[in-house]
C-alpha cells in the first residue's frame, strides 16, 4: 500500500526559476500547492551565469513583476551590480541587466517560498505520474509516496536524464553534480511524449584572488541603479564591478591543438546546443577570422572569491581548460575552482502543448522552463508564472490566460514554442517580437498589471498607484496638446544652446517635444505642469509623444492580427478531409492543433494559400471533426 502523502490543488515538480514562479503564482491565487524538489537547499540556484536580465530577457523580468511574480523583487534585493543596456538606442531595445549575488538570491527565493502560507516545500524525487482517464491526478516518488492533485506542473530544467561531459569523461548527473532525474524522463516516453535531446554548458569558475585585474578593463554598474520591480523603493548603493579581458592568439592555438579531445567535435555530445551561447571551441572554429573574443569576469557574490568566466563555456578536458585560462591576460596565474562542463538533457517537444502550457496528451499536466526546450532563467520564470496561473485557473474552473504576441515577450515566447517548436535551446531575442516597440521595458506595468490585479497577484495599493500613473500620463498628454510655447527670445536661446533651430512662430508643446533633441525635461522647464510628474510618468509621456507614429502603425498591425486570432478553429477539426490543403500543411496542422487562424498562419510549412482554404472551409460551417 502506497504512502498517501497528501492531497493538493497543484503539484509543482522542481524548484528552479520556473518552479518558483509557478508555485508562488498558484499558491497566491488560492490553490493549495506543494513544491517537490530533490534538494531544497538548491531552490532558485543559478547553475549557469550569476545574472538576471539583458536584451529581451530583462523585459520578461519586468513582465513577470507586472503579473505579480517574484524574480524582479528577488534580484532587486540581492544584486551586486545593475546596468541599463542600450541607452544610446531607442526604447524598444533598452533593458536592465543585473549581476546577482547568487547565494543571497537563492536564500531570498527559498524564504519567499517558505513564507507563502498556501505553499508547502518538500524534498522528493518524482518518478511517475498518476494518470486516470487521460488526466494527471498526482505523482509517485522514489520512496513510493503518492501526492494527489487537480493539476501537476513539471519544471525539471536540465535534470531529466542529465549527463555531464568534460573531455573524454561523461557521467549521469544533473547540473553542478546534482542527482539527475532518470525515471520521470522514461515515464514520459512511456506515456507517448516525444522528447528531444539538448545540450548546454558552463565555463570554469576561478579564484578571484589569483586574478591580475590591472591587465583587465573595469566594467562598473550604473551610477544611479534602476529597479526591475515596481515595488522596489530602495536600491543597493554598494556595487561590485565586473572586468573585461580577451582571448589571445595562443588561446586559439591551444583550442585548435586539442579539438580532437573536445566532445563537441569527437561525436561524444549528441544533444543540440544553444546557437546564441556557443562554447569557446565552437567560437574559435566558426569565427576563425577573429583574432580574439571577449571574456567577462563576473563575481558570483559579495562573500565569495569565486568568479564566473563569462564567454569561456567549454567541455574540453580539465587540463586544457587550465592552460586556456592561463593564456588570457590577467589570468596567467589564475586557479580554477570548478571546471567548465557540457550537460545533455531531455526536453519535451513543445508543439505537444496548448498555449496554456497544458499538455495536449494528458489533461491537467503542465510543463514549464527548460523542459520545454528553452534556455535562460528569465525564459523559464516567464513560462513558470504562466503555467502556475493556468493551473490555478483550471483548478478553479475558470477561463485560461493566454498572452498574445502584442501583450508581452512572454506571449511571443510561448507562441513560438507551441506553434513553431524549436530544434535547439530557445533564447528570447528582441528580433523575435514583431511588435517590439509596444513591448518595452518601461511599459510592462501598463501592459500587464491590470491582468495581475484581476488574478489576485497584484495588491490594491500597487494597483491604485498604477491607476494614478495612468491618470498622470493622460492629463499631461492633454495639457501638452493645448499649451502653446511662444517664440520668445528666452525660449530661442534655450533651443540654440542645444543646437536646435529657433522658433519662428508659436508651437504646441506636444509638437515641439516630437523633435529628437527635445526632452520632456526641457518642455517642463518652458511650460511647468501644475503638478510635477513622477519620473516614470514623464518617461512615458516623452516616449509616447516621440514614437506616436511608429506606435500607431504597430497598433494597426495588432488590430489586423487580432481579427485573425478571433477566427477560432474547432479543437478537433479533421484537417485530413479538407481538399486543397498541402500534405505538409495537413501534417503540421494535425501536430500543432492551432486554436485560431492567426496561430495557424504562424506555423512553419503552412502557406497563405493553405490559410485561405482553411478559412473558406470553416466559414462554410459544415466541417468534419476527428473522433475523441
Coordinates of C-alpha atoms in Angstrom, one line a residue:
X1 CA 0.0 0.0 0.0
X2 CA 1.5 3.3 -1.1
X3 CA 2.0 6.1 1.4
X4 CA -0.6 8.8 0.8
X5 CA 1.5 12.0 1.2
X6 CA -1.4 14.4 0.8
X7 CA -4.0 16.0 -1.5
X8 CA -3.4 19.3 -3.1
X9 CA -4.8 21.6 -5.8
X10 CA -1.4 22.0 -7.6
X11 CA 1.8 20.0 -7.5
X12 CA 5.0 21.6 -8.9
X13 CA 7.9 19.3 -9.7
X14 CA 11.2 21.2 -9.5
X15 CA 12.4 24.3 -7.6
X16 CA 14.3 26.2 -10.3
X17 CA 13.3 29.6 -11.8
X18 CA 10.2 28.1 -13.5
X19 CA 9.1 26.1 -10.5
X20 CA 9.4 29.1 -8.1
X21 CA 7.2 31.3 -10.2
X22 CA 4.7 28.5 -10.9
X23 CA 4.3 27.5 -7.3
X24 CA 4.1 31.1 -5.9
X25 CA 1.5 32.1 -8.6
X26 CA -0.7 29.1 -8.0
X27 CA -0.5 29.5 -4.2
X28 CA -1.2 33.2 -4.2
X29 CA -4.2 32.6 -6.4
X30 CA -5.7 30.4 -3.6
X31 CA -4.6 27.0 -4.8
X32 CA -3.2 24.6 -2.1
X33 CA 0.2 24.0 -3.6
X34 CA 3.1 21.7 -2.9
X35 CA 6.6 22.1 -4.5
X36 CA 8.6 18.8 -4.7
X37 CA 12.3 19.1 -5.2
X38 CA 15.3 16.7 -4.9
X39 CA 17.2 19.3 -2.9
X40 CA 15.5 22.2 -1.0
X41 CA 19.0 23.7 -0.4
X42 CA 19.2 24.4 -4.2
X43 CA 16.0 26.4 -4.6
X44 CA 16.5 29.1 -7.3
X45 CA 20.2 28.2 -7.7
X46 CA 22.0 29.8 -10.6
X47 CA 23.7 26.9 -12.2
X48 CA 25.0 29.0 -15.1
X49 CA 25.8 32.7 -15.2
X50 CA 25.1 34.7 -12.0
X51 CA 23.0 37.4 -13.7
X52 CA 19.4 38.3 -14.5
X53 CA 18.1 40.3 -17.4
X54 CA 19.7 41.6 -20.6
X55 CA 18.1 42.3 -24.1
X56 CA 14.5 40.9 -24.2
X57 CA 15.2 38.9 -21.1
X58 CA 15.2 42.0 -18.8
X59 CA 11.8 42.9 -20.3
X60 CA 10.5 39.5 -19.4
X61 CA 11.6 40.0 -15.8
X62 CA 9.6 43.3 -15.8
X63 CA 6.6 41.4 -17.2
X64 CA 6.8 38.7 -14.5
X65 CA 6.8 41.6 -12.0
X66 CA 3.8 43.2 -13.7
X67 CA 1.9 39.9 -13.3
X68 CA 2.8 39.7 -9.6
X69 CA 5.8 37.3 -9.8
X70 CA 8.9 37.2 -7.6
X71 CA 12.0 37.3 -9.8
X72 CA 12.3 41.1 -10.1
X73 CA 11.8 41.6 -6.3
X74 CA 14.4 39.0 -5.6
X75 CA 17.1 40.4 -7.8
X76 CA 16.5 44.0 -6.7
X77 CA 17.2 42.8 -3.1
X78 CA 20.3 40.8 -4.0
X79 CA 22.2 42.3 -6.9
X80 CA 25.8 43.3 -6.8
X81 CA 25.7 45.4 -10.0
X82 CA 22.8 46.9 -12.0
X83 CA 23.1 48.3 -15.6
X84 CA 20.7 49.6 -18.2
X85 CA 21.8 48.3 -21.6
X86 CA 21.4 50.0 -25.0
X87 CA 20.8 53.5 -23.5
X88 CA 22.0 55.1 -26.7
X89 CA 19.4 53.3 -28.7
X90 CA 15.6 53.5 -28.9
X91 CA 13.3 52.4 -26.0
X92 CA 12.3 49.2 -27.7
X93 CA 15.7 47.6 -27.1
X94 CA 16.6 49.1 -23.7
X95 CA 16.8 46.5 -20.9
X96 CA 18.1 46.1 -17.4
X97 CA 20.8 43.5 -16.5
X98 CA 21.9 42.7 -13.0
X99 CA 24.8 40.7 -11.7
X100 CA 23.5 38.7 -8.8
X101 CA 24.8 37.6 -5.5
X102 CA 23.8 34.0 -6.4
X103 CA 23.8 32.8 -2.8
X104 CA 21.8 35.7 -1.5
X105 CA 19.4 35.4 -4.4
X106 CA 18.9 31.7 -3.7
X107 CA 18.3 32.3 0.0
X108 CA 15.8 35.1 -0.8
X109 CA 13.8 32.8 -3.1
X110 CA 13.7 30.0 -0.6
X111 CA 12.5 32.4 2.1
X112 CA 9.7 33.6 -0.3
X113 CA 8.6 30.0 -0.8
X114 CA 8.7 29.2 3.0
X115 CA 6.8 32.4 3.9
X116 CA 3.9 31.7 1.4
X117 CA 1.1 30.4 3.6
X118 CA -0.6 28.3 0.8
X119 CA 2.6 26.6 -0.2
X120 CA 4.5 23.6 1.1
X121 CA 8.1 22.9 0.1
X122 CA 9.1 19.2 0.3
X123 CA 12.1 17.1 -0.6
X124 CA 11.1 14.3 -3.0
X125 CA 12.2 12.7 -6.3
X126 CA 9.2 12.3 -8.6
X127 CA 9.5 9.2 -10.8
X128 CA 6.0 8.7 -12.2
X129 CA 2.7 10.5 -12.8
X130 CA -0.7 9.2 -11.7
X131 CA -2.9 9.1 -14.8
X132 CA -6.6 8.3 -14.7
X133 CA -8.8 8.7 -17.9
X134 CA -6.0 10.6 -19.7
X135 CA -5.9 13.1 -16.8
X136 CA -3.0 13.7 -14.4
X137 CA -4.2 13.3 -10.9
X138 CA -0.9 13.1 -9.0
X139 CA 2.6 11.9 -8.8
X140 CA 4.6 9.0 -7.2
X141 CA 8.1 9.5 -5.7
X142 CA 11.1 7.1 -5.5
X143 CA 10.1 6.3 -1.9
X144 CA 6.6 5.2 -3.1
X145 CA 4.8 8.2 -1.7
X146 CA 1.7 9.3 -3.6
X147 CA 0.8 13.0 -3.9
X148 CA -2.6 13.7 -5.4
X149 CA -3.7 17.0 -7.1
X150 CA -6.0 18.5 -9.7
X151 CA -3.1 19.9 -11.7
X152 CA 0.6 19.0 -12.0
X153 CA 3.4 21.2 -13.4
X154 CA 6.8 19.7 -14.4
X155 CA 9.7 22.2 -14.2
X156 CA 12.7 19.9 -14.1
X157 CA 15.1 22.1 -16.0
X158 CA 18.1 20.2 -17.3
X159 CA 17.8 17.3 -14.8
X160 CA 15.9 14.8 -17.0
X161 CA 18.4 12.1 -17.9
X162 CA 21.1 14.6 -17.4
X163 CA 24.6 13.7 -18.4
X164 CA 27.7 15.8 -17.6
X165 CA 30.6 15.7 -20.1
X166 CA 34.1 17.0 -19.6
X167 CA 36.6 15.9 -22.3
X168 CA 36.6 12.1 -22.5
X169 CA 34.7 11.8 -19.2
X170 CA 30.9 11.5 -19.0
X171 CA 28.6 10.5 -16.2
X172 CA 24.9 10.7 -15.3
X173 CA 24.2 13.9 -13.4
X174 CA 22.1 17.0 -13.1
X175 CA 23.9 20.4 -13.2
X176 CA 26.6 21.1 -10.6
X177 CA 26.8 17.4 -9.8
X178 CA 23.3 17.2 -8.5
X179 CA 21.3 13.9 -8.8
X180 CA 19.7 13.5 -12.3
X181 CA 16.0 12.6 -12.9
X182 CA 16.1 9.5 -14.9
X183 CA 12.9 7.6 -14.4
X184 CA 10.5 10.5 -14.9
X185 CA 12.0 11.0 -18.4
X186 CA 11.5 7.3 -19.2
X187 CA 7.9 7.5 -17.9
X188 CA 7.1 10.5 -20.1
X189 CA 8.2 8.4 -23.1
X190 CA 6.1 5.6 -22.0
X191 CA 3.1 7.9 -21.9
X192 CA 3.8 8.8 -25.6
X193 CA 5.5 12.1 -25.3
X194 CA 8.1 13.0 -27.9
X195 CA 11.4 14.1 -26.2
X196 CA 14.3 16.0 -27.7
X197 CA 17.9 15.8 -26.6
X198 CA 19.5 19.2 -26.0
X199 CA 22.8 20.4 -24.6
X200 CA 24.1 23.4 -22.7
X201 CA 27.3 24.2 -20.9
X202 CA 29.1 26.4 -18.4
X203 CA 32.6 28.0 -18.2
X204 CA 35.1 27.3 -15.5
X205 CA 35.0 29.3 -12.2
X206 CA 38.2 30.7 -10.9
X207 CA 39.6 32.1 -7.6
X208 CA 39.3 35.9 -7.7
X209 CA 42.4 36.3 -5.5
X210 CA 44.5 34.8 -8.4
X211 CA 43.4 37.4 -11.0
X212 CA 45.6 40.3 -12.0
X213 CA 42.9 42.9 -12.5
X214 CA 45.5 45.5 -13.7
X215 CA 45.6 43.7 -17.1
X216 CA 41.8 43.8 -17.5
X217 CA 39.2 46.6 -18.1
X218 CA 36.8 47.6 -15.4
X219 CA 33.1 47.3 -16.1
X220 CA 31.2 49.2 -13.4
X221 CA 27.4 49.3 -12.8
X222 CA 25.3 52.4 -13.4
X223 CA 25.9 55.3 -11.0
X224 CA 22.2 55.5 -10.4
X225 CA 20.7 52.0 -10.4
X226 CA 17.1 51.4 -11.6
X227 CA 15.0 48.6 -10.2
X228 CA 13.4 45.7 -12.0
X229 CA 10.3 45.7 -9.7
X230 CA 7.7 48.5 -9.4
X231 CA 7.5 47.6 -5.7
X232 CA 11.2 48.3 -5.0
X233 CA 11.7 51.6 -3.2
X234 CA 15.2 51.4 -2.0
X235 CA 18.2 50.4 -4.1
X236 CA 21.5 48.8 -3.1
X237 CA 24.2 51.5 -3.4
X238 CA 27.4 49.5 -2.9
X239 CA 28.0 47.8 -6.3
X240 CA 30.8 45.5 -7.4
X241 CA 32.4 45.8 -10.8
X242 CA 32.9 43.2 -13.4
X243 CA 36.0 43.0 -15.6
X244 CA 36.7 42.6 -19.3
X245 CA 39.6 40.7 -20.9
X246 CA 40.2 38.8 -24.2
X247 CA 41.4 35.5 -25.5
X248 CA 44.7 35.6 -27.4
X249 CA 46.3 34.0 -30.4
X250 CA 47.8 31.5 -28.1
X251 CA 44.4 30.7 -26.6
X252 CA 43.1 29.8 -30.1
X253 CA 46.2 27.7 -30.9
X254 CA 45.6 25.7 -27.7
X255 CA 42.0 25.1 -28.6
X256 CA 42.8 24.1 -32.2
X257 CA 45.5 21.7 -31.0
X258 CA 43.0 20.0 -28.7
X259 CA 39.9 19.9 -30.8
X260 CA 40.4 16.1 -31.2
X261 CA 39.8 15.9 -27.4
X262 CA 36.6 18.0 -27.5
X263 CA 33.5 16.0 -27.0
X264 CA 31.7 18.5 -29.3
X265 CA 33.9 17.6 -32.2
X266 CA 34.6 13.9 -31.4
X267 CA 30.9 13.0 -31.6
X268 CA 30.5 12.2 -27.8
X269 CA 27.9 15.0 -27.5
X270 CA 24.7 14.1 -29.3
X271 CA 22.4 16.9 -28.0
X272 CA 21.9 20.2 -29.9
X273 CA 23.4 23.2 -28.2
X274 CA 22.3 26.8 -28.0
X275 CA 23.1 28.8 -31.1
X276 CA 23.4 32.1 -29.2
X277 CA 25.6 30.9 -26.4
X278 CA 28.3 28.8 -28.2
X279 CA 31.3 27.2 -26.4
X280 CA 34.7 28.8 -26.8
X281 CA 35.9 25.9 -29.0
X282 CA 32.8 26.4 -31.2
X283 CA 33.5 30.2 -31.5
X284 CA 37.2 29.6 -32.4
X285 CA 36.2 27.2 -35.2
X286 CA 33.2 29.2 -36.5
X287 CA 34.9 32.6 -36.3
X288 CA 38.4 31.6 -37.2
X289 CA 39.0 35.1 -38.7
X290 CA 38.6 36.8 -35.3
X291 CA 41.9 37.3 -33.5
X292 CA 40.2 37.5 -30.1
X293 CA 36.9 37.0 -28.2
X294 CA 35.6 38.9 -25.2
X295 CA 35.8 37.3 -21.7
X296 CA 33.9 38.9 -18.8
X297 CA 35.0 38.2 -15.3
X298 CA 31.8 38.2 -13.1
X299 CA 31.9 37.9 -9.3
X300 CA 29.5 35.2 -8.0
X301 CA 28.6 37.1 -4.8
X302 CA 29.8 39.5 -2.1
X303 CA 31.1 36.9 0.3
X304 CA 32.9 34.5 -2.1
X305 CA 36.1 34.7 -4.2
X306 CA 34.6 32.6 -6.9
X307 CA 34.5 34.4 -10.3
X308 CA 32.4 33.2 -13.3
X309 CA 34.4 33.4 -16.6
X310 CA 31.7 34.5 -19.0
X311 CA 32.4 33.8 -22.6
X312 CA 34.6 30.7 -21.9
X313 CA 31.9 28.0 -21.8
X314 CA 33.6 24.7 -22.7
X315 CA 33.6 20.9 -22.4
X316 CA 37.3 20.5 -23.2
X317 CA 39.3 18.3 -20.8
X318 CA 40.2 19.8 -17.4
X319 CA 44.0 20.1 -18.2
X320 CA 43.2 22.0 -21.4
X321 CA 40.8 24.3 -19.6
X322 CA 43.6 25.1 -17.1
X323 CA 46.0 26.0 -19.9
X324 CA 43.4 28.1 -21.8
X325 CA 42.7 30.2 -18.7
X326 CA 46.4 30.9 -18.2
X327 CA 46.7 32.1 -21.8
X328 CA 44.3 35.0 -21.1
X329 CA 45.6 38.4 -20.0
X330 CA 45.1 38.9 -16.2
X331 CA 44.5 35.1 -15.7
X332 CA 48.2 34.0 -16.2
X333 CA 48.3 32.8 -12.5
X334 CA 44.6 32.0 -12.1
X335 CA 43.5 29.0 -10.1
X336 CA 40.5 27.1 -11.4
X337 CA 37.9 26.3 -8.6
X338 CA 35.5 24.4 -10.9
X339 CA 36.0 23.2 -14.4
X340 CA 33.5 24.0 -17.2
X341 CA 31.3 21.2 -18.5
X342 CA 28.6 20.4 -21.0
X343 CA 25.4 18.8 -19.9
X344 CA 23.0 16.9 -22.1
X345 CA 19.3 16.5 -21.0
X346 CA 15.9 15.6 -22.3
X347 CA 13.3 18.2 -23.2
X348 CA 9.6 17.8 -24.2
X349 CA 8.9 18.8 -27.8
X350 CA 6.8 21.9 -27.1
X351 CA 4.4 21.6 -30.0
X352 CA 2.8 18.9 -27.8
X353 CA 1.5 21.8 -25.5
X354 CA -1.5 24.1 -25.7
X355 CA -0.8 27.8 -25.4
X356 CA -1.7 27.5 -21.8
X357 CA 1.3 25.2 -21.4
X358 CA -1.0 22.2 -20.6
X359 CA -0.1 19.1 -22.5
X360 CA -2.4 18.0 -25.3
X361 CA -1.9 14.3 -24.5
X362 CA -2.6 14.4 -20.7
X363 CA -5.2 16.9 -19.2
X364 CA -4.1 18.6 -16.0
X365 CA -0.4 18.2 -16.8
X366 CA 1.6 21.3 -17.5
X367 CA 5.3 21.8 -18.3
X368 CA 7.4 25.0 -18.0
X369 CA 11.0 26.1 -18.3
X370 CA 14.0 24.3 -19.9
X371 CA 12.0 21.1 -20.1
X372 CA 10.1 22.9 -22.9
X373 CA 13.3 23.5 -24.9
X374 CA 14.2 27.0 -23.7
X375 CA 17.4 28.4 -22.3
X376 CA 17.8 31.0 -19.6
X377 CA 16.5 31.8 -16.2
X378 CA 14.2 34.5 -17.4
X379 CA 12.5 32.4 -20.2
X380 CA 12.0 29.7 -17.5
X381 CA 10.4 32.1 -15.0
X382 CA 8.2 33.6 -17.7
X383 CA 6.8 30.2 -18.5
X384 CA 6.6 29.3 -14.9
X385 CA 4.3 32.1 -13.9
X386 CA 2.0 31.4 -16.9
X387 CA 1.9 27.6 -16.0
X388 CA 1.1 28.4 -12.4
X389 CA -1.6 30.9 -13.3
X390 CA -3.2 28.5 -15.8
X391 CA -3.0 25.5 -13.4
X392 CA -4.8 27.6 -10.7
X393 CA -7.4 28.8 -13.2
X394 CA -8.0 25.2 -14.3
X395 CA -8.5 24.1 -10.7
X396 CA -10.9 27.0 -10.2
X397 CA -12.7 26.0 -13.4
X398 CA -12.1 29.5 -14.9
X399 CA -11.0 30.6 -18.4
X400 CA -7.3 30.2 -19.0
X401 CA -4.9 33.1 -19.6
X402 CA -3.1 33.3 -22.9
X403 CA -0.9 36.3 -23.5
X404 CA -0.9 37.4 -27.2
X405 CA 2.3 38.4 -29.1
X406 CA 1.3 42.0 -28.8
X407 CA 0.9 41.8 -25.0
X408 CA 4.3 40.6 -23.9
X409 CA 7.6 38.9 -24.7
X410 CA 6.2 36.0 -22.6
X411 CA 3.4 35.7 -25.2
X412 CA 5.9 35.8 -28.0
X413 CA 8.0 33.0 -26.4
X414 CA 5.1 30.7 -25.6
X415 CA 3.5 31.2 -29.1
X416 CA 6.9 30.5 -30.7
X417 CA 7.3 27.3 -28.7
X418 CA 3.9 25.8 -29.1
X419 CA 3.3 26.9 -32.7
X420 CA 6.8 26.5 -34.3
X421 CA 8.6 24.3 -31.9
X422 CA 12.4 24.5 -31.6
X423 CA 15.3 22.5 -32.9
X424 CA 17.7 24.0 -30.3
X425 CA 17.6 25.6 -26.9
X426 CA 15.3 28.6 -27.5
X427 CA 16.5 32.0 -26.4
X428 CA 14.4 35.2 -26.4
X429 CA 15.7 38.0 -28.7
X430 CA 14.2 41.4 -29.4
X431 CA 14.1 40.4 -33.1
X432 CA 11.6 37.6 -32.3
X433 CA 8.9 40.2 -31.4
X434 CA 7.2 41.9 -34.4
X435 CA 5.6 44.4 -32.0
X436 CA 8.8 45.2 -30.0
X437 CA 8.1 49.0 -29.9
X438 CA 4.9 48.1 -27.9
X439 CA 6.8 45.6 -25.7
X440 CA 9.2 47.9 -23.9
X441 CA 11.0 47.7 -20.6
X442 CA 9.3 51.0 -19.5
X443 CA 5.6 50.0 -20.1
X444 CA 5.4 46.4 -18.8
X445 CA 3.2 47.5 -15.9
X446 CA 0.9 49.4 -18.2
X447 CA 0.5 46.3 -20.3
X448 CA 0.1 43.6 -17.8
X449 CA -0.6 44.8 -14.2
X450 CA -4.3 45.0 -14.7
X451 CA -4.2 41.3 -15.5
X452 CA -2.1 40.6 -12.4
X453 CA -4.6 42.5 -10.3
X454 CA -7.6 40.6 -11.8
X455 CA -5.8 37.3 -10.9
X456 CA -5.2 38.5 -7.3
X457 CA -1.4 38.6 -7.8
X458 CA -1.2 42.5 -7.6
X459 CA -2.5 44.1 -4.4
X460 CA -4.8 47.1 -4.2
X461 CA -2.1 49.5 -3.1
X462 CA 0.1 48.8 -6.1
X463 CA -2.9 48.8 -8.4
X464 CA -4.0 52.2 -7.1
X465 CA -0.5 53.6 -7.8
X466 CA -0.7 52.2 -11.4
X467 CA -4.1 53.9 -11.9
X468 CA -2.6 57.2 -10.6
X469 CA 0.3 56.9 -13.0
X470 CA -2.1 56.3 -16.0
X471 CA -4.1 59.4 -15.0
X472 CA -0.8 61.4 -14.7
X473 CA 0.2 60.4 -18.2
X474 CA -3.3 61.1 -19.7
X475 CA -3.6 64.6 -18.0
X476 CA -0.1 65.7 -19.1
X477 CA -0.7 64.5 -22.7
X478 CA -3.9 66.6 -22.9
X479 CA -2.1 69.6 -21.4
X480 CA 0.7 69.4 -23.9
X481 CA -1.8 69.3 -26.7
X482 CA -3.3 72.6 -25.5
X483 CA -0.4 74.6 -24.1
X484 CA 1.5 76.9 -26.5
X485 CA 5.2 77.7 -26.5
X486 CA 5.8 81.1 -27.9
X487 CA 8.8 82.1 -30.0
X488 CA 10.3 84.3 -27.2
X489 CA 14.0 85.2 -27.0
X490 CA 14.3 83.2 -23.9
X491 CA 12.9 80.1 -25.5
X492 CA 15.0 80.5 -28.6
X493 CA 18.2 81.0 -26.5
X494 CA 17.4 77.6 -24.8
X495 CA 16.9 76.0 -28.2
X496 CA 20.0 77.5 -29.8
X497 CA 22.1 76.4 -26.8
X498 CA 21.3 72.7 -27.6
X499 CA 21.7 73.1 -31.3
X500 CA 18.0 73.3 -32.2
X501 CA 16.7 75.8 -34.8
X502 CA 14.9 78.7 -33.0
X503 CA 11.1 79.0 -33.3
X504 CA 9.7 81.3 -35.9
X505 CA 6.2 81.0 -34.6
X506 CA 4.4 79.7 -31.6
X507 CA 4.1 75.9 -31.3
X508 CA 2.0 73.5 -29.2
X509 CA 4.3 71.9 -26.6
X510 CA 3.4 68.4 -27.9
X511 CA 4.7 69.3 -31.4
X512 CA 8.0 70.7 -30.1
X513 CA 8.5 67.5 -28.0
X514 CA 8.4 65.4 -31.2
X515 CA 11.8 66.9 -32.2
X516 CA 14.6 64.4 -31.5
X517 CA 16.8 66.8 -29.5
X518 CA 14.0 68.0 -27.2
X519 CA 13.3 66.2 -23.9
X520 CA 10.3 66.3 -21.7
X521 CA 12.5 68.0 -19.0
X522 CA 13.1 70.9 -21.4
X523 CA 9.4 71.2 -22.1
X524 CA 8.6 71.1 -18.4
X525 CA 11.1 73.9 -17.9
X526 CA 9.5 76.0 -20.6
X527 CA 5.9 75.2 -19.5
X528 CA 5.9 73.8 -16.0
X529 CA 3.0 71.4 -15.2
X530 CA 0.7 72.5 -12.3
X531 CA 1.9 69.3 -10.5
X532 CA 5.3 67.8 -11.2
X533 CA 5.1 64.5 -12.9
X534 CA 6.7 61.4 -11.4
X535 CA 9.9 60.3 -13.4
X536 CA 8.1 57.2 -14.7
X537 CA 5.1 59.2 -16.0
X538 CA 7.4 61.8 -17.5
X539 CA 9.3 59.0 -19.3
X540 CA 6.0 57.6 -20.7
X541 CA 4.9 61.0 -21.9
X542 CA 8.2 61.5 -23.8
X543 CA 8.2 58.1 -25.4
X544 CA 4.5 58.1 -26.4
X545 CA 4.9 61.6 -28.0
X546 CA 8.2 60.9 -29.8
X547 CA 7.2 57.5 -31.2
X548 CA 3.5 58.1 -31.7
X549 CA 3.6 57.5 -35.5
X550 CA 5.5 54.2 -35.1
X551 CA 3.3 53.1 -32.2
X552 CA 0.1 53.8 -34.1
X553 CA 1.4 51.7 -37.1
X554 CA 2.2 48.8 -34.8
X555 CA -1.3 49.1 -33.2
X556 CA -2.8 48.9 -36.6
X557 CA -0.8 45.7 -37.3
X558 CA -2.0 44.3 -33.9
X559 CA -5.6 45.1 -34.8
X560 CA -5.3 43.2 -38.1
X561 CA -3.7 40.2 -36.4
X562 CA -6.3 40.2 -33.6
X563 CA -9.0 39.8 -36.3
X564 CA -7.2 36.6 -37.3
X565 CA -6.9 35.5 -33.7
X566 CA -10.6 35.9 -33.2
X567 CA -11.3 33.4 -36.0
X568 CA -11.4 30.3 -33.9
X569 CA -10.6 26.8 -35.2
X570 CA -12.6 23.9 -33.7
X571 CA -10.2 21.9 -31.4
X572 CA -11.0 18.6 -33.1
X573 CA -11.1 19.8 -36.7
X574 CA -10.2 17.0 -39.2
X575 CA -7.6 18.5 -41.5
X576 CA -7.2 15.3 -43.5
X577 CA -10.6 15.7 -45.2
X578 CA -10.0 19.3 -46.3
X579 CA -9.4 19.1 -50.1
X580 CA -6.8 21.5 -51.4
X581 CA -4.6 21.7 -48.3
X582 CA -1.0 20.8 -49.0
X583 CA 0.2 17.5 -47.4
X584 CA 2.8 19.3 -45.3
X585 CA 0.1 21.7 -44.1
X586 CA -2.1 18.8 -43.0
X587 CA 0.7 17.2 -41.1
X588 CA 1.7 20.4 -39.3
X589 CA -1.9 21.5 -38.5
X590 CA -2.6 18.0 -37.1
X591 CA 0.6 18.2 -35.0
X592 CA 0.1 21.7 -33.6
X593 CA -3.8 21.8 -33.4
X594 CA -3.9 25.6 -33.6
X595 CA -6.7 27.4 -31.7
X596 CA -7.1 30.2 -34.2
X597 CA -6.5 31.2 -37.8
X598 CA -3.8 33.6 -36.5
X599 CA -1.9 30.8 -34.8
X600 CA -2.3 28.6 -37.9
X601 CA -0.8 31.3 -40.1
X602 CA 2.4 31.2 -37.9
X603 CA 3.1 27.5 -38.3
X604 CA 6.2 26.8 -40.4
X605 CA 5.1 24.9 -43.5
X606 CA 1.5 26.3 -43.6
X607 CA 1.3 28.7 -46.5
X608 CA -1.1 31.7 -47.2
X609 CA -2.9 29.5 -49.8
X610 CA -3.5 26.9 -47.1
X611 CA -4.9 29.5 -44.7
X612 CA -7.3 30.8 -47.4
X613 CA -8.6 27.2 -48.0
X614 CA -8.9 26.7 -44.2
X615 CA -10.8 30.0 -43.8
X616 CA -13.3 29.1 -46.5
X617 CA -13.8 25.6 -45.1
X618 CA -14.5 26.8 -41.6
X619 CA -16.8 29.7 -42.7
X620 CA -19.0 27.2 -44.6
X621 CA -19.9 25.9 -41.2
X622 CA -20.1 22.2 -42.1
X623 CA -16.8 20.8 -41.1
X624 CA -15.7 17.4 -40.0
X625 CA -14.3 16.7 -36.6
X626 CA -12.0 13.9 -35.5
X627 CA -13.1 11.2 -33.1
X628 CA -12.4 11.9 -29.3

